[in-house]
Every structure is written in structure tokens, then in C-alpha cells.
Coordinates of C-alpha atoms in Angstrom, one line a residue:
M1 CA 1.7 -5.2 -58.5
K2 CA 5.1 -3.8 -57.6
E3 CA 7.0 -2.0 -60.2
I4 CA 9.6 -4.1 -62.1
E5 CA 13.1 -2.6 -61.9
E6 CA 15.1 -4.7 -64.3
E7 CA 14.8 -4.4 -68.1
I8 CA 12.5 -6.9 -69.8
M9 CA 13.2 -7.8 -73.4
I10 CA 10.4 -9.2 -75.6
Q11 CA 11.2 -11.1 -78.7
Y12 CA 8.7 -12.7 -81.0
Y13 CA 9.3 -16.1 -82.7
N14 CA 7.3 -18.2 -85.2
G15 CA 7.0 -21.9 -84.5
S16 CA 6.0 -24.3 -81.9
I17 CA 6.5 -23.2 -78.2
F18 CA 7.4 -26.9 -77.5
D19 CA 10.4 -26.6 -79.8
S20 CA 11.7 -23.5 -78.2
K21 CA 14.8 -23.2 -75.9
A22 CA 12.7 -21.8 -73.0
D23 CA 13.3 -22.8 -69.4
I24 CA 9.6 -22.2 -68.7
L25 CA 6.8 -22.7 -71.2
C26 CA 3.9 -20.6 -69.9
H27 CA 0.2 -20.8 -70.8
Q28 CA -3.0 -19.6 -69.2
V29 CA -5.3 -22.1 -67.5
N30 CA -8.8 -21.8 -65.9
C31 CA -9.7 -22.4 -62.3
Q32 CA -12.3 -25.1 -63.0
G33 CA -10.1 -28.1 -63.8
A34 CA -10.8 -28.1 -67.5
F35 CA -7.6 -28.8 -69.5
G36 CA -8.3 -29.9 -73.0
Y37 CA -8.2 -27.2 -75.8
G38 CA -5.6 -24.8 -77.2
I39 CA -2.1 -25.0 -75.7
A40 CA -3.5 -26.9 -72.7
G41 CA -4.7 -29.6 -75.1
Q42 CA -1.3 -29.9 -76.7
V43 CA 0.3 -30.0 -73.2
K44 CA -2.1 -32.7 -72.2
K45 CA -1.2 -34.8 -75.3
L46 CA 2.6 -34.3 -74.9
F47 CA 2.9 -34.3 -71.1
P48 CA -0.1 -36.2 -69.5
E49 CA 1.5 -35.9 -66.0
V50 CA 1.2 -32.1 -66.3
E51 CA -2.5 -32.3 -66.8
K52 CA -2.9 -34.7 -63.8
T53 CA -0.9 -32.3 -61.6
Y54 CA -3.1 -29.4 -62.8
K55 CA -6.3 -31.2 -62.1
R56 CA -5.2 -32.5 -58.6
I57 CA -4.0 -29.0 -57.5
T58 CA -7.0 -27.2 -58.9
K59 CA -9.4 -29.6 -57.1
Q60 CA -7.4 -29.1 -53.8
W61 CA -7.6 -25.3 -54.2
I62 CA -11.4 -25.4 -54.9
E63 CA -12.0 -27.6 -51.9
K64 CA -9.9 -25.4 -49.6
E65 CA -11.7 -22.3 -50.7
N66 CA -15.2 -24.0 -50.5
G67 CA -15.8 -23.6 -54.2
D68 CA -14.7 -20.0 -54.4
T69 CA -12.3 -19.6 -57.3
S70 CA -12.1 -15.8 -57.1
S71 CA -8.6 -15.9 -55.5
F72 CA -6.9 -17.1 -58.7
G73 CA -3.8 -15.6 -60.2
R74 CA -1.5 -18.4 -59.1
V75 CA 1.1 -20.5 -60.9
V76 CA 1.9 -24.2 -60.9
C77 CA 5.0 -25.4 -62.7
P78 CA 5.4 -29.1 -63.1
A79 CA 8.4 -30.4 -65.1
G80 CA 8.1 -31.5 -68.7
G81 CA 10.6 -32.8 -71.1
K82 CA 11.2 -33.4 -74.8
G83 CA 14.0 -35.8 -75.6
R84 CA 17.0 -35.0 -73.3
R85 CA 15.8 -31.4 -72.6
W86 CA 13.8 -30.7 -69.5
F87 CA 11.8 -27.5 -68.7
L88 CA 8.9 -26.3 -66.6
I89 CA 5.4 -25.9 -67.8
G90 CA 4.0 -22.8 -66.3
N91 CA 0.2 -23.2 -65.7
L92 CA -0.9 -19.6 -65.1
Y93 CA -4.4 -19.4 -63.5
G94 CA -5.6 -16.3 -65.4
Q95 CA -9.3 -17.1 -66.0
D96 CA -12.0 -18.4 -63.8
D97 CA -14.3 -20.0 -66.3
Y98 CA -13.8 -21.4 -69.8
G99 CA -15.9 -22.1 -72.9
R100 CA -16.2 -21.5 -76.6
K101 CA -18.4 -18.4 -76.6
K102 CA -17.2 -15.4 -78.4
M103 CA -16.1 -13.6 -75.2
V104 CA -13.0 -12.8 -73.2
Y105 CA -12.4 -15.3 -70.4
T106 CA -9.1 -13.8 -69.2
D107 CA -9.1 -11.9 -66.0
Y108 CA -6.3 -9.5 -66.6
D109 CA -5.6 -8.7 -63.0
A110 CA -5.3 -12.5 -62.2
L111 CA -3.1 -13.0 -65.2
E112 CA -0.9 -10.1 -64.2
K113 CA -0.6 -11.6 -60.7
A114 CA 0.3 -15.0 -62.1
M115 CA 2.9 -13.4 -64.4
G116 CA 4.4 -11.6 -61.4
E117 CA 4.6 -14.9 -59.6
I118 CA 6.3 -16.7 -62.5
R119 CA 8.9 -13.9 -62.5
S120 CA 9.7 -14.7 -58.9
F121 CA 11.1 -18.0 -60.2
W122 CA 14.1 -16.0 -61.4
K123 CA 16.7 -14.9 -58.9
P124 CA 18.9 -11.9 -59.5
G125 CA 22.4 -13.0 -60.5
A126 CA 21.2 -16.4 -61.7
K127 CA 21.7 -17.6 -65.3
T128 CA 19.4 -15.8 -67.6
R129 CA 16.1 -17.6 -67.9
Q130 CA 13.7 -17.6 -70.8
W131 CA 9.9 -17.7 -70.4
H132 CA 7.9 -18.3 -73.5
F133 CA 4.2 -17.5 -73.9
P134 CA 2.1 -18.4 -76.9
I135 CA 0.3 -15.4 -78.4
R136 CA -2.2 -17.2 -80.6

């Protein structure tokens, strides 16, 4: 990944990511089309169209790659809204598989690649954007 030249400020907040003022709400998703627990489960409940877009695009990628999901690290950002406020939901493909076993499913190289891609949504000179990521 190329070195990032601009300064990045990290701030921590308590509360629901869905009540934040972020332009893009980011969360990690798997490459198998399963979208039902954790933040993804909340997104599914609040924004059912986001889940439908995720499943459709994931299926297309898997079919295109003949079932090979090793090229993950991508981002899909469908729009979501709450009241009169609209934002993007950043689905970051940072894990191949999923489950409830006591193990780490995150592929950190893929997640870093996806985070780099989400940063490309910001253009120098544009209005400051906020990306929010859940940490628990």
C-alpha cells in the first residue's frame, strides 16, 4: 500500500455508529454473501437495500472469479439514510469466511487494501469527510 501523505486524525466516540455525523459508515464484511450478525445485522435491519446490494455484488464477484474469493479487499458503498440525513454504508471486504468460532476471520492485508480504497473516495481540496468504523 502506498504511503499516506496527509495527516489522519483518529477520534473515539461512544454511542451508535448510526447516530454519528459520518459521511461514510464503514464495517467489515465477508466474501461469502453472509450478512446477518454484528454491525452487518444492524445494517440489514435498518437498511435492507444495502444487504440486497451486498449479496448481489458478492455473488457476481464469486461467479466472475469461478468461486475464488482470494482477491478480496474491495469496497462497495450503497447509500443509506436516517430521517433526512443520507450517507454511504462502506462494506469493506476484509475477510473471506465467517463464523462463530473463537478465531480471527479478518485478513489484515485485505482490510488494509479496502481501507485504502475507501480513502480514495475523498478528493484533495474537497469538504472534509468523516469515515466512522465500529471498534467493538
